[in-house]
Amino acid sequence: SIGASLIYTARGAATAAFIPKAYAWDLAAGALILQQAGGELRYLSGRGVDLEELLDGRLTPEPILAGERGVVEGLVGKISLRDY
């Protein structure tokens, strides 16, 4: 699950998490725990994730990377979406 992936990342059991799409309620608890552990969530474009933007029930506009700041910064730009 998304929450479990974020918590594994927060506790250091995973280096980072890739979340293709999610709703605010999928992210909220895990994001809080990750942020309290010093991590962050960013879209693949590098823009920070603001859960308030999703409170109207929309899916995330693009995939998310989650982890420690340095790890996430290192992954942004190295992962790209393919068109099928």
Tab-separated table of C-alpha atoms in Angstrom:
chain	number	residue	atom	x	y	z
A	1	SER	CA	0.000	0.000	0.000
A	2	ILE	CA	1.021	3.626	-0.373
A	3	GLY	CA	0.963	4.223	3.372
A	4	ALA	CA	3.196	1.226	4.030
A	5	SER	CA	5.665	2.342	1.352
A	6	LEU	CA	5.939	5.775	2.952
A	7	ILE	CA	6.408	4.308	6.429
A	8	TYR	CA	9.075	1.847	5.233
A	9	THR	CA	10.858	4.812	3.691
A	10	ALA	CA	10.475	6.899	6.866
A	11	ARG	CA	12.005	4.183	9.045
A	12	GLY	CA	14.867	3.545	6.618
A	13	ALA	CA	13.766	0.096	5.453
A	14	ALA	CA	13.428	1.525	1.923
A	15	THR	CA	15.608	4.194	0.342
A	16	ALA	CA	12.727	5.866	-1.488
A	17	ALA	CA	9.185	5.261	-2.682
A	18	PHE	CA	7.723	5.739	-6.163
A	19	ILE	CA	3.999	6.420	-6.162
A	20	PRO	CA	2.456	6.477	-9.656
A	21	LYS	CA	-0.873	7.995	-8.580
A	22	ALA	CA	-2.752	8.565	-5.352
A	23	TYR	CA	-5.497	10.470	-3.596
A	24	ALA	CA	-4.862	12.751	-0.610
A	25	TRP	CA	-6.271	10.138	1.775
A	26	ASP	CA	-3.799	7.559	0.451
A	27	LEU	CA	-0.889	9.871	1.251
A	28	ALA	CA	-1.871	11.819	4.376
A	29	ALA	CA	-0.797	9.598	7.291
A	30	GLY	CA	2.326	8.197	5.638
A	31	ALA	CA	3.376	11.641	4.401
A	32	LEU	CA	3.126	13.053	7.926
A	33	ILE	CA	5.251	10.236	9.347
A	34	LEU	CA	7.804	10.597	6.541
A	35	GLN	CA	8.015	14.377	6.995
A	36	GLN	CA	8.451	13.999	10.762
A	37	ALA	CA	11.368	11.647	10.025
A	38	GLY	CA	12.956	14.321	7.801
A	39	GLY	CA	11.712	13.094	4.424
A	40	GLU	CA	9.749	14.796	1.696
A	41	LEU	CA	7.403	14.120	-1.199
A	42	ARG	CA	8.020	15.610	-4.649
A	43	TYR	CA	6.427	15.142	-8.024
A	44	LEU	CA	8.664	13.826	-10.810
A	45	SER	CA	8.886	17.404	-12.078
A	46	GLY	CA	10.595	18.355	-8.804
A	47	ARG	CA	7.682	20.381	-7.427
A	48	GLY	CA	6.799	19.678	-3.797
A	49	VAL	CA	3.566	17.822	-3.079
A	50	ASP	CA	0.885	19.971	-1.415
A	51	LEU	CA	-1.884	17.713	-0.128
A	52	GLU	CA	-4.278	20.674	0.109
A	53	GLU	CA	-4.332	20.757	-3.707
A	54	LEU	CA	-5.851	17.267	-3.661
A	55	LEU	CA	-8.588	17.843	-1.097
A	56	ASP	CA	-11.220	18.143	-3.822
A	57	GLY	CA	-10.809	14.418	-4.518
A	58	ARG	CA	-8.457	14.617	-7.506
A	59	LEU	CA	-5.706	12.112	-8.166
A	60	THR	CA	-2.149	13.398	-8.045
A	61	PRO	CA	-1.332	15.135	-11.345
A	62	GLU	CA	1.920	13.198	-11.779
A	63	PRO	CA	3.894	10.426	-10.034
A	64	ILE	CA	5.510	11.109	-6.664
A	65	LEU	CA	8.947	10.359	-5.256
A	66	ALA	CA	9.287	10.133	-1.480
A	67	GLY	CA	12.362	9.867	0.716
A	68	GLU	CA	15.168	11.884	2.256
A	69	ARG	CA	15.719	15.230	0.534
A	70	GLY	CA	19.075	14.269	-0.997
A	71	VAL	CA	17.748	10.971	-2.302
A	72	VAL	CA	14.659	12.562	-3.844
A	73	GLU	CA	16.706	15.376	-5.399
A	74	GLY	CA	19.021	12.753	-6.891
A	75	LEU	CA	16.111	10.848	-8.435
A	76	VAL	CA	14.233	13.833	-9.884
A	77	GLY	CA	15.184	14.091	-13.531
A	78	LYS	CA	16.534	10.539	-13.666
A	79	ILE	CA	13.120	8.907	-13.810
A	80	SER	CA	10.829	9.715	-16.703
A	81	LEU	CA	7.480	8.444	-17.869
A	82	ARG	CA	7.134	6.423	-21.043
A	83	ASP	CA	4.228	6.735	-23.401
A	84	TYR	CA	2.611	3.415	-24.223
